[in-house]
CSV table of C-alpha atoms in Angstrom, one decimal:
chain,number,residue,atom,x,y,z
A,1,UNK,CA,-0.1,-17.4,12.4
A,2,UNK,CA,3.2,-18.8,13.7
A,3,UNK,CA,3.2,-17.2,17.1
A,4,UNK,CA,5.7,-14.3,16.5
A,5,UNK,CA,5.0,-11.4,18.8
A,6,UNK,CA,4.5,-8.1,17.0
A,7,UNK,CA,3.0,-4.7,17.4
A,8,UNK,CA,1.5,-2.5,14.6
A,9,UNK,CA,2.1,1.3,15.0
A,10,UNK,CA,-0.7,3.5,13.7
A,11,UNK,CA,-0.9,7.3,13.8
A,12,UNK,CA,-4.6,7.7,13.4
A,13,UNK,CA,-6.5,6.9,16.6
A,14,UNK,CA,-9.8,5.8,14.9
A,15,UNK,CA,-7.9,3.4,12.7
A,16,UNK,CA,-6.0,2.1,15.7
A,17,UNK,CA,-9.2,1.5,17.6
A,18,UNK,CA,-10.6,-0.4,14.6
A,19,UNK,CA,-7.5,-2.6,14.5
A,20,UNK,CA,-7.7,-3.1,18.2
A,21,UNK,CA,-11.3,-4.3,17.9
A,22,UNK,CA,-9.9,-6.9,15.4
A,23,UNK,CA,-7.6,-8.2,18.2
A,24,UNK,CA,-4.5,-6.9,16.4
A,25,UNK,CA,-1.8,-5.6,18.8
A,26,UNK,CA,-1.6,-1.9,18.0
A,27,UNK,CA,-0.3,1.3,19.5
A,28,UNK,CA,-0.8,4.9,18.6
A,29,UNK,CA,2.2,7.1,17.8
A,30,UNK,CA,3.8,9.6,15.4
A,31,UNK,CA,6.1,7.9,13.0
A,32,UNK,CA,8.4,10.8,12.8
A,33,UNK,CA,9.3,10.7,16.5
A,34,UNK,CA,12.0,8.4,17.9
A,35,UNK,CA,10.0,8.2,21.1
A,36,UNK,CA,7.3,6.2,19.3
A,37,UNK,CA,9.8,3.5,18.4
A,38,UNK,CA,11.2,3.5,21.9
A,39,UNK,CA,7.7,3.1,23.4
A,40,UNK,CA,7.3,0.1,21.1
A,41,UNK,CA,10.5,-1.4,22.6
A,42,UNK,CA,12.4,-1.3,19.3
A,43,UNK,CA,15.6,-2.2,21.1
A,44,UNK,CA,14.1,-5.7,21.6
A,45,UNK,CA,12.7,-6.0,18.1
A,46,UNK,CA,13.8,-8.5,15.6
A,47,UNK,CA,12.7,-6.4,12.7
A,48,UNK,CA,11.0,-3.1,11.7
A,49,UNK,CA,8.8,-3.3,8.6
A,50,UNK,CA,7.7,-0.1,6.8
A,51,UNK,CA,4.7,-0.6,4.6
A,52,UNK,CA,3.6,3.0,3.9
A,53,UNK,CA,4.2,5.0,0.7
A,54,UNK,CA,7.9,5.5,-0.4
A,55,UNK,CA,8.4,8.9,1.1
A,56,UNK,CA,6.9,7.9,4.4
A,57,UNK,CA,8.9,4.7,4.4
A,58,UNK,CA,12.1,6.7,4.0
A,59,UNK,CA,11.3,8.7,7.2
A,60,UNK,CA,10.3,5.5,9.1
A,61,UNK,CA,13.5,3.8,8.2
A,62,UNK,CA,15.5,6.8,9.2
A,63,UNK,CA,13.8,7.2,12.6
A,64,UNK,CA,14.0,3.4,13.3
A,65,UNK,CA,17.7,3.3,12.5
A,66,UNK,CA,18.3,6.3,14.8
A,67,UNK,CA,16.4,4.6,17.6
A,68,UNK,CA,18.0,1.2,17.2
A,69,UNK,CA,21.2,1.0,15.0
A,70,UNK,CA,21.3,-2.8,15.0
A,71,UNK,CA,17.7,-3.6,14.2
A,72,UNK,CA,16.8,-5.1,10.8
A,73,UNK,CA,14.7,-2.6,8.7
A,74,UNK,CA,12.6,-3.8,5.8
A,75,UNK,CA,10.7,-1.4,3.6
A,76,UNK,CA,8.3,-1.8,0.7
A,77,UNK,CA,8.9,0.3,-2.4
A,78,UNK,CA,6.8,1.2,-5.5
A,79,UNK,CA,9.2,3.4,-7.5
A,80,UNK,CA,12.6,2.3,-8.7
A,81,UNK,CA,14.1,5.7,-7.9
A,82,UNK,CA,13.2,5.2,-4.2
A,83,UNK,CA,15.2,2.1,-3.7
A,84,UNK,CA,18.6,3.8,-3.2
A,85,UNK,CA,17.1,6.5,-1.0
A,86,UNK,CA,15.5,3.8,1.3
A,87,UNK,CA,18.8,2.1,1.6
A,88,UNK,CA,20.6,5.4,2.4
A,89,UNK,CA,17.9,6.0,5.0
A,90,UNK,CA,18.7,2.8,6.8
A,91,UNK,CA,16.7,0.0,5.1
A,92,UNK,CA,18.5,-3.4,5.1
A,93,UNK,CA,15.9,-4.9,2.7
A,94,UNK,CA,13.8,-3.1,0.1
A,95,UNK,CA,10.9,-5.1,-1.3
A,96,UNK,CA,9.7,-3.9,-4.7
A,97,UNK,CA,6.3,-5.3,-4.9
A,98,UNK,CA,5.5,-4.4,-8.5
A,99,UNK,CA,8.8,-5.9,-9.8
A,100,UNK,CA,8.3,-9.1,-7.8
A,101,UNK,CA,4.7,-9.4,-8.9
A,102,UNK,CA,5.6,-9.0,-12.6
A,103,UNK,CA,8.3,-11.5,-12.4
A,104,UNK,CA,6.1,-14.0,-10.6
A,105,UNK,CA,3.3,-13.6,-13.1
A,106,UNK,CA,5.7,-14.1,-16.0
A,107,UNK,CA,7.3,-17.2,-14.5
A,108,UNK,CA,3.9,-18.8,-14.0
A,109,UNK,CA,3.6,-19.1,-17.8
A,110,UNK,CA,4.4,-22.8,-18.5
A,111,UNK,CA,2.5,-23.5,-21.7
A,112,UNK,CA,4.9,-22.1,-24.3
A,113,UNK,CA,6.9,-25.3,-24.3
A,114,UNK,CA,7.1,-28.7,-22.6
A,115,UNK,CA,10.3,-28.1,-20.6
A,116,UNK,CA,10.6,-27.7,-16.8
A,117,UNK,CA,10.5,-24.1,-15.7
A,118,UNK,CA,12.3,-23.6,-12.4
A,119,UNK,CA,10.2,-21.4,-10.0
A,120,UNK,CA,12.3,-21.7,-6.9
A,121,UNK,CA,15.2,-23.5,-5.1
A,122,UNK,CA,15.9,-24.9,-1.7
A,123,UNK,CA,19.7,-25.3,-1.9
A,124,UNK,CA,20.2,-28.2,-4.4
A,125,UNK,CA,16.5,-29.0,-4.6
A,126,UNK,CA,14.8,-27.2,-7.4
A,127,UNK,CA,11.0,-26.7,-7.8
A,128,UNK,CA,9.8,-26.5,-11.4
A,129,UNK,CA,6.6,-26.6,-13.4
A,130,UNK,CA,6.1,-28.3,-16.7
A,131,UNK,CA,3.2,-28.5,-19.2
A,132,UNK,CA,2.7,-32.0,-20.7
A,133,UNK,CA,0.4,-30.9,-23.6
A,134,UNK,CA,1.1,-33.1,-26.7
A,135,UNK,CA,3.6,-35.4,-24.9
A,136,UNK,CA,3.3,-39.2,-24.4
A,137,UNK,CA,2.5,-38.5,-20.7
A,138,UNK,CA,-1.1,-37.5,-21.7
A,139,UNK,CA,-3.5,-40.2,-21.0
A,140,UNK,CA,-1.2,-42.0,-18.5
A,141,UNK,CA,-1.6,-42.5,-14.8
A,142,UNK,CA,1.3,-41.1,-12.7
A,143,UNK,CA,2.3,-44.6,-11.8
A,144,UNK,CA,2.8,-45.5,-15.5
A,145,UNK,CA,5.0,-42.5,-16.4
A,146,UNK,CA,8.2,-43.9,-14.7
A,147,UNK,CA,9.4,-40.3,-14.2
A,148,UNK,CA,10.9,-41.1,-10.8
A,149,UNK,CA,12.6,-44.3,-11.8
A,150,UNK,CA,13.8,-43.1,-15.2
A,151,UNK,CA,14.6,-39.4,-14.6
A,152,UNK,CA,14.8,-39.0,-10.8
A,153,UNK,CA,12.2,-36.2,-10.7
A,154,UNK,CA,9.5,-36.1,-8.0
A,155,UNK,CA,6.0,-35.1,-9.1
A,156,UNK,CA,4.9,-33.2,-5.9
A,157,UNK,CA,1.8,-31.6,-7.3
A,158,UNK,CA,-0.6,-31.5,-10.2
A,159,UNK,CA,-2.4,-28.5,-11.6
A,160,UNK,CA,-5.6,-29.2,-13.6
A,161,UNK,CA,-7.2,-26.0,-14.9
A,162,UNK,CA,-6.1,-24.0,-11.9
A,163,UNK,CA,-7.0,-26.7,-9.4
A,164,UNK,CA,-4.1,-28.1,-7.4
A,165,UNK,CA,-4.0,-31.6,-5.9
A,166,UNK,CA,-1.4,-33.7,-4.2
A,167,UNK,CA,-0.6,-36.5,-6.6
A,168,UNK,CA,-1.4,-40.2,-6.1
A,169,UNK,CA,-0.1,-43.1,-8.2
A,170,UNK,CA,-3.5,-43.3,-9.8
A,171,UNK,CA,-3.7,-39.5,-10.8
A,172,UNK,CA,-4.5,-39.3,-14.5
A,173,UNK,CA,-2.7,-36.8,-16.7
A,174,UNK,CA,-4.5,-34.8,-19.4
A,175,UNK,CA,-3.6,-32.3,-22.1
A,176,UNK,CA,-4.4,-29.6,-19.5
A,177,UNK,CA,-2.2,-31.0,-16.7
A,178,UNK,CA,0.7,-29.0,-15.4
A,179,UNK,CA,3.2,-30.9,-13.3
A,180,UNK,CA,4.9,-29.5,-10.2
A,181,UNK,CA,8.3,-31.2,-10.1
A,182,UNK,CA,11.1,-31.4,-7.6
A,183,UNK,CA,14.6,-32.5,-8.4
A,184,UNK,CA,18.2,-31.5,-8.7
A,185,UNK,CA,19.6,-29.6,-11.7
A,186,UNK,CA,20.7,-32.9,-13.2
A,187,UNK,CA,17.2,-34.5,-12.8
A,188,UNK,CA,15.5,-31.5,-14.5
A,189,UNK,CA,18.0,-31.4,-17.4
A,190,UNK,CA,17.2,-35.1,-18.0
A,191,UNK,CA,13.5,-34.3,-18.0
A,192,UNK,CA,14.1,-31.4,-20.5
A,193,UNK,CA,16.2,-33.7,-22.7
A,194,UNK,CA,13.4,-36.2,-22.9
A,195,UNK,CA,10.5,-33.8,-23.6
A,196,UNK,CA,12.0,-30.7,-25.3
A,197,UNK,CA,11.1,-32.0,-28.8
A,198,UNK,CA,7.4,-32.0,-28.3
A,199,UNK,CA,4.8,-29.4,-29.2
A,200,UNK,CA,5.5,-25.7,-28.5
A,201,UNK,CA,3.6,-22.5,-29.0
A,202,UNK,CA,5.7,-19.6,-30.0
A,203,UNK,CA,2.9,-17.1,-30.5
A,204,UNK,CA,3.1,-13.9,-28.3
A,205,UNK,CA,1.8,-14.0,-24.8
A,206,UNK,CA,-0.8,-11.3,-24.2
A,207,UNK,CA,-0.3,-8.9,-21.2
A,208,UNK,CA,-3.3,-6.8,-20.3
A,209,UNK,CA,-2.2,-3.6,-18.6
A,210,UNK,CA,1.0,-1.5,-18.9
A,211,UNK,CA,1.3,-0.2,-15.4
A,212,UNK,CA,4.2,-1.1,-13.1
A,213,UNK,CA,3.2,-4.7,-12.8
A,214,UNK,CA,2.5,-5.1,-16.5
A,215,UNK,CA,5.8,-3.5,-17.5
A,216,UNK,CA,7.7,-5.8,-15.0
A,217,UNK,CA,6.0,-8.8,-16.5
A,218,UNK,CA,7.0,-7.7,-20.0
A,219,UNK,CA,10.6,-7.2,-18.9
A,220,UNK,CA,10.8,-10.7,-17.4
A,221,UNK,CA,9.3,-12.3,-20.5
A,222,UNK,CA,11.9,-10.3,-22.6
A,223,UNK,CA,14.7,-11.7,-20.4
A,224,UNK,CA,13.2,-15.2,-20.9
A,225,UNK,CA,13.1,-14.6,-24.7
A,226,UNK,CA,9.3,-15.2,-24.7
A,227,UNK,CA,7.4,-13.0,-27.3
A,228,UNK,CA,4.6,-10.8,-25.9
A,229,UNK,CA,2.2,-8.0,-26.7
A,230,UNK,CA,0.8,-5.5,-24.2
A,231,UNK,CA,-2.7,-4.1,-24.4
A,232,UNK,CA,-3.2,-0.7,-22.6
A,233,UNK,CA,-5.9,1.9,-22.8
A,234,UNK,CA,-3.7,4.8,-21.8
A,235,UNK,CA,-1.6,6.1,-24.7
A,236,UNK,CA,1.3,7.3,-22.5
A,237,UNK,CA,1.6,3.9,-20.7
A,238,UNK,CA,1.2,2.0,-24.0
A,239,UNK,CA,4.2,3.9,-25.4
A,240,UNK,CA,6.4,2.9,-22.4
A,241,UNK,CA,6.5,-0.8,-23.5
A,242,UNK,CA,7.7,-2.6,-26.6
A,243,UNK,CA,4.9,-4.3,-28.6
A,244,UNK,CA,2.3,-2.0,-27.0
A,245,UNK,CA,-1.2,-1.9,-28.4
A,246,UNK,CA,-3.4,1.0,-27.4
A,247,UNK,CA,-7.0,-0.1,-26.9
A,248,UNK,CA,-9.5,-1.6,-24.5
A,249,UNK,CA,-9.0,-5.3,-23.8
A,250,UNK,CA,-12.7,-5.8,-23.5
A,251,UNK,CA,-12.9,-4.9,-27.3
A,252,UNK,CA,-12.8,-8.1,-29.3
A,253,UNK,CA,-11.0,-6.4,-32.2
A,254,UNK,CA,-8.2,-5.2,-29.9
A,255,UNK,CA,-7.8,-8.8,-28.6
A,256,UNK,CA,-7.7,-10.1,-32.2
A,257,UNK,CA,-5.0,-7.6,-33.0
A,258,UNK,CA,-3.0,-8.9,-30.0
A,259,UNK,CA,-3.4,-12.5,-31.2
A,260,UNK,CA,-6.0,-13.9,-28.9
A,261,UNK,CA,-6.7,-16.8,-31.3
A,262,UNK,CA,-3.2,-18.3,-31.0
A,263,UNK,CA,-1.7,-17.0,-27.8
A,264,UNK,CA,-0.6,-19.6,-25.3
A,265,UNK,CA,-1.2,-17.4,-22.3
A,266,UNK,CA,-2.9,-14.2,-21.1
A,267,UNK,CA,-1.6,-12.3,-18.1
A,268,UNK,CA,-4.1,-9.8,-16.6
A,269,UNK,CA,-2.4,-7.0,-14.5
A,270,UNK,CA,-5.1,-4.4,-14.0
A,271,UNK,CA,-5.1,-2.4,-10.8
A,272,UNK,CA,-8.8,-3.1,-10.4
A,273,UNK,CA,-9.9,-6.6,-9.2
A,274,UNK,CA,-13.4,-6.0,-10.7
A,275,UNK,CA,-11.8,-5.4,-14.1
A,276,UNK,CA,-9.6,-8.5,-13.7
A,277,UNK,CA,-12.6,-10.7,-13.0
A,278,UNK,CA,-14.5,-9.2,-16.0
A,279,UNK,CA,-11.5,-9.8,-18.3
A,280,UNK,CA,-10.8,-13.2,-17.0
A,281,UNK,CA,-14.4,-14.4,-17.7
A,282,UNK,CA,-14.2,-12.8,-21.2
A,283,UNK,CA,-10.8,-14.3,-22.1
A,284,UNK,CA,-11.8,-17.7,-20.8
A,285,UNK,CA,-14.8,-17.7,-23.0
A,286,UNK,CA,-12.8,-16.7,-26.1
A,287,UNK,CA,-9.9,-19.1,-25.3
A,288,UNK,CA,-11.0,-22.1,-23.2
A,289,UNK,CA,-7.6,-23.7,-23.7
A,290,UNK,CA,-5.3,-20.8,-23.0
A,291,UNK,CA,-3.4,-20.3,-19.7
A,292,UNK,CA,-4.9,-17.3,-17.8
A,293,UNK,CA,-2.8,-15.7,-15.0
A,294,UNK,CA,-4.1,-12.8,-13.0
A,295,UNK,CA,-3.0,-10.4,-10.3
A,296,UNK,CA,-5.4,-9.7,-7.4
A,297,UNK,CA,-5.0,-6.4,-5.6
A,298,UNK,CA,-6.9,-7.6,-2.6
A,299,UNK,CA,-6.5,-11.1,-1.0
A,300,UNK,CA,-10.3,-11.6,-0.8
A,301,UNK,CA,-10.6,-11.5,-4.6
A,302,UNK,CA,-8.3,-14.5,-5.2
A,303,UNK,CA,-11.1,-17.1,-5.0
A,304,UNK,CA,-13.5,-15.1,-7.3
A,305,UNK,CA,-10.7,-14.8,-9.9
A,306,UNK,CA,-10.2,-18.6,-9.8
A,307,UNK,CA,-14.0,-19.1,-10.2
A,308,UNK,CA,-13.9,-16.7,-13.2
A,309,UNK,CA,-11.5,-19.0,-15.0
A,310,UNK,CA,-7.9,-18.0,-14.0
A,311,UNK,CA,-5.4,-20.8,-13.7
A,312,UNK,CA,-3.1,-18.9,-11.4
A,313,UNK,CA,-3.8,-15.9,-9.1
A,314,UNK,CA,-1.6,-14.0,-6.7
A,315,UNK,CA,-2.4,-11.0,-4.5
A,316,UNK,CA,0.1,-8.3,-3.9
A,317,UNK,CA,-0.4,-8.1,-0.1
A,318,UNK,CA,0.2,-11.9,0.3
A,319,UNK,CA,3.3,-11.8,-1.9
A,320,UNK,CA,4.8,-8.8,0.1
A,321,UNK,CA,4.0,-10.4,3.4
A,322,UNK,CA,5.5,-13.7,2.4
A,323,UNK,CA,8.7,-12.0,1.2
A,324,UNK,CA,9.1,-10.0,4.4
A,325,UNK,CA,8.4,-13.1,6.5
A,326,UNK,CA,11.2,-15.0,4.8
A,327,UNK,CA,13.6,-12.3,6.1
A,328,UNK,CA,13.1,-13.6,9.6
A,329,UNK,CA,15.3,-16.5,10.8
A,330,UNK,CA,12.9,-19.2,10.1
A,331,UNK,CA,12.3,-21.8,7.4
A,332,UNK,CA,12.2,-20.3,3.9
A,333,UNK,CA,8.8,-20.2,2.1
A,334,UNK,CA,8.4,-20.5,-1.7
A,335,UNK,CA,5.0,-19.3,-2.8
A,336,UNK,CA,3.8,-21.5,-5.7
A,337,UNK,CA,0.6,-19.6,-6.0
A,338,UNK,CA,-1.8,-17.8,-3.6
A,339,UNK,CA,-2.4,-20.1,-0.6
A,340,UNK,CA,0.0,-22.8,-1.7
A,341,UNK,CA,3.6,-22.9,-0.5
A,342,UNK,CA,6.7,-25.1,-0.5
A,343,UNK,CA,8.4,-24.7,2.8
A,344,UNK,CA,11.1,-26.3,4.9
A,345,UNK,CA,11.0,-27.5,8.5
A,346,UNK,CA,13.8,-28.7,10.8
A,347,UNK,CA,13.2,-32.4,11.4
A,348,UNK,CA,11.2,-32.6,14.6
A,349,UNK,CA,12.6,-35.0,17.3
A,350,UNK,CA,9.4,-37.0,17.1
A,351,UNK,CA,10.2,-37.9,13.4
A,352,UNK,CA,13.9,-38.7,13.7
A,353,UNK,CA,14.6,-42.3,12.3
A,354,UNK,CA,10.8,-42.7,11.6
A,355,UNK,CA,10.0,-44.2,8.2
A,356,UNK,CA,7.9,-42.0,5.9
A,357,UNK,CA,5.0,-44.6,5.8
A,358,UNK,CA,4.8,-44.5,9.6
A,359,UNK,CA,4.8,-40.7,10.0
A,360,UNK,CA,1.3,-40.3,8.5
A,361,UNK,CA,2.3,-36.7,7.6
A,362,UNK,CA,-0.1,-36.5,4.7
A,363,UNK,CA,-3.0,-38.0,6.6
A,364,UNK,CA,-2.5,-35.7,9.6
A,365,UNK,CA,-1.6,-32.5,7.9
A,366,UNK,CA,-2.4,-32.7,4.2
A,367,UNK,CA,1.2,-31.8,3.4
A,368,UNK,CA,3.1,-33.5,0.6
A,369,UNK,CA,6.8,-34.4,1.2
A,370,UNK,CA,9.0,-32.9,-1.4
A,371,UNK,CA,12.4,-34.0,-0.1
A,372,UNK,CA,14.3,-35.2,3.0
A,373,UNK,CA,17.7,-33.6,3.9
A,374,UNK,CA,20.4,-34.6,6.3
A,375,UNK,CA,23.0,-32.5,8.1
A,376,UNK,CA,25.7,-33.7,5.8
A,377,UNK,CA,26.2,-31.6,2.6
A,378,UNK,CA,24.7,-33.4,-0.3
A,379,UNK,CA,22.6,-35.8,1.8
A,380,UNK,CA,19.2,-35.3,0.2
A,381,UNK,CA,16.5,-37.7,-0.7
A,382,UNK,CA,14.2,-36.4,-3.4
A,383,UNK,CA,11.0,-38.5,-3.9
A,384,UNK,CA,11.5,-40.4,-0.6
A,385,UNK,CA,10.1,-43.9,-0.6
A,386,UNK,CA,7.8,-45.2,2.1
A,387,UNK,CA,10.7,-46.9,3.8
A,388,UNK,CA,13.1,-43.9,3.8
A,389,UNK,CA,13.6,-42.4,7.3
A,390,UNK,CA,13.7,-38.8,8.5
A,391,UNK,CA,17.3,-37.8,9.4
A,392,UNK,CA,18.6,-36.3,12.6
A,393,UNK,CA,19.6,-32.6,12.5
A,394,UNK,CA,18.1,-32.5,9.0
A,395,UNK,CA,15.2,-30.8,7.2
A,396,UNK,CA,12.0,-31.8,5.6
A,397,UNK,CA,10.8,-29.9,2.5
A,398,UNK,CA,7.0,-29.9,2.3
A,399,UNK,CA,4.2,-28.5,0.1
A,400,UNK,CA,0.8,-27.4,1.4
A,401,UNK,CA,-1.5,-24.5,2.1
A,402,UNK,CA,-1.5,-22.3,5.3
A,403,UNK,CA,-3.8,-24.7,7.1
A,404,UNK,CA,-1.4,-27.7,6.2
A,405,UNK,CA,1.6,-25.8,7.5
A,406,UNK,CA,-0.2,-24.9,10.8
A,407,UNK,CA,-1.2,-28.6,11.1
A,408,UNK,CA,2.4,-29.7,10.7
A,409,UNK,CA,3.5,-27.2,13.4
A,410,UNK,CA,0.7,-28.5,15.7
A,411,UNK,CA,1.3,-32.2,15.2
A,412,UNK,CA,5.1,-32.4,14.8
A,413,UNK,CA,7.1,-29.2,15.2
A,414,UNK,CA,5.9,-28.3,18.7
């Protein structure tokens, strides 16, 4: 997407031909031979990425390290026990998809209280989500909230039942609105101080599935001191987690035992996307007002899960690719949800000393501006006004989907 040259190494000829027909740069070679990596010009490579199973990844990392001692090696990993072995084999970075997925799903839960939950940082700029259910913000337009003037926080996005929109001063806030905020630690603490006293829901979150992702979700919620219950059909897996309930989540009585009537959120972590769609539809019917967060195994099933009623969906392949991509020397990407990122760009020459209102970034790219940064430490403008200017040798932090980021690259960065 961003013009980085790459080659995909595949051992199976038929699969390689299929990929070649898809216009993917591919070469055939045995991954247990150093010659394969030499033929791929590994000595010129920025990074080698191993995405096979854990055992194969160990061998790939070992061979790549032999062929090019200085190259960066990144490996995916499913089992905790494999992490150390992959590092010993030569991996500089080990990406544990299940752990990352569980943590991401847990941190999407924002309806247990009305405080700002930080989901990522860009140096001193923090990105957070906050539910406004039961607060005086409900029924107001964004213009009338005075959040920027009073607290210094920048509302950079609005979620409404899983639908994201860039905010305008006339955006109306409802009981179902989740705000995407940007600010410094001081700004967000001021926000929490103002809204912490409002309605909270301390009922247990329901996690469906006790596989690796479900267990990682439970562990993250435990670290966050958020109560939870886990529904799992398999007795062995159900016994691996605290507060496990053995049973089928499609059985109403099992959901009742887990507390479906009062839960603030339901996290669906099944390995089957068809099951996830089924359960999302069922849970949405039972609890129209609950937050539903789902994992998608395949990227193509993200949109059907949203249509089924999920508020947030993330696919494992997209998350893994994003994480590995951030290891390259380029602007960091924070994935808010599937297809929506906060990212940074070096200030293009064409925008230096240009006022925000004259840049037309939103009109040309559909990106929202989160913050403007200068080269001096601490020089950061959160919630830039129309008359603020872009700073030389600085950065712009933006929010948008993949098409928006490509449009920014096309119109400004190049």
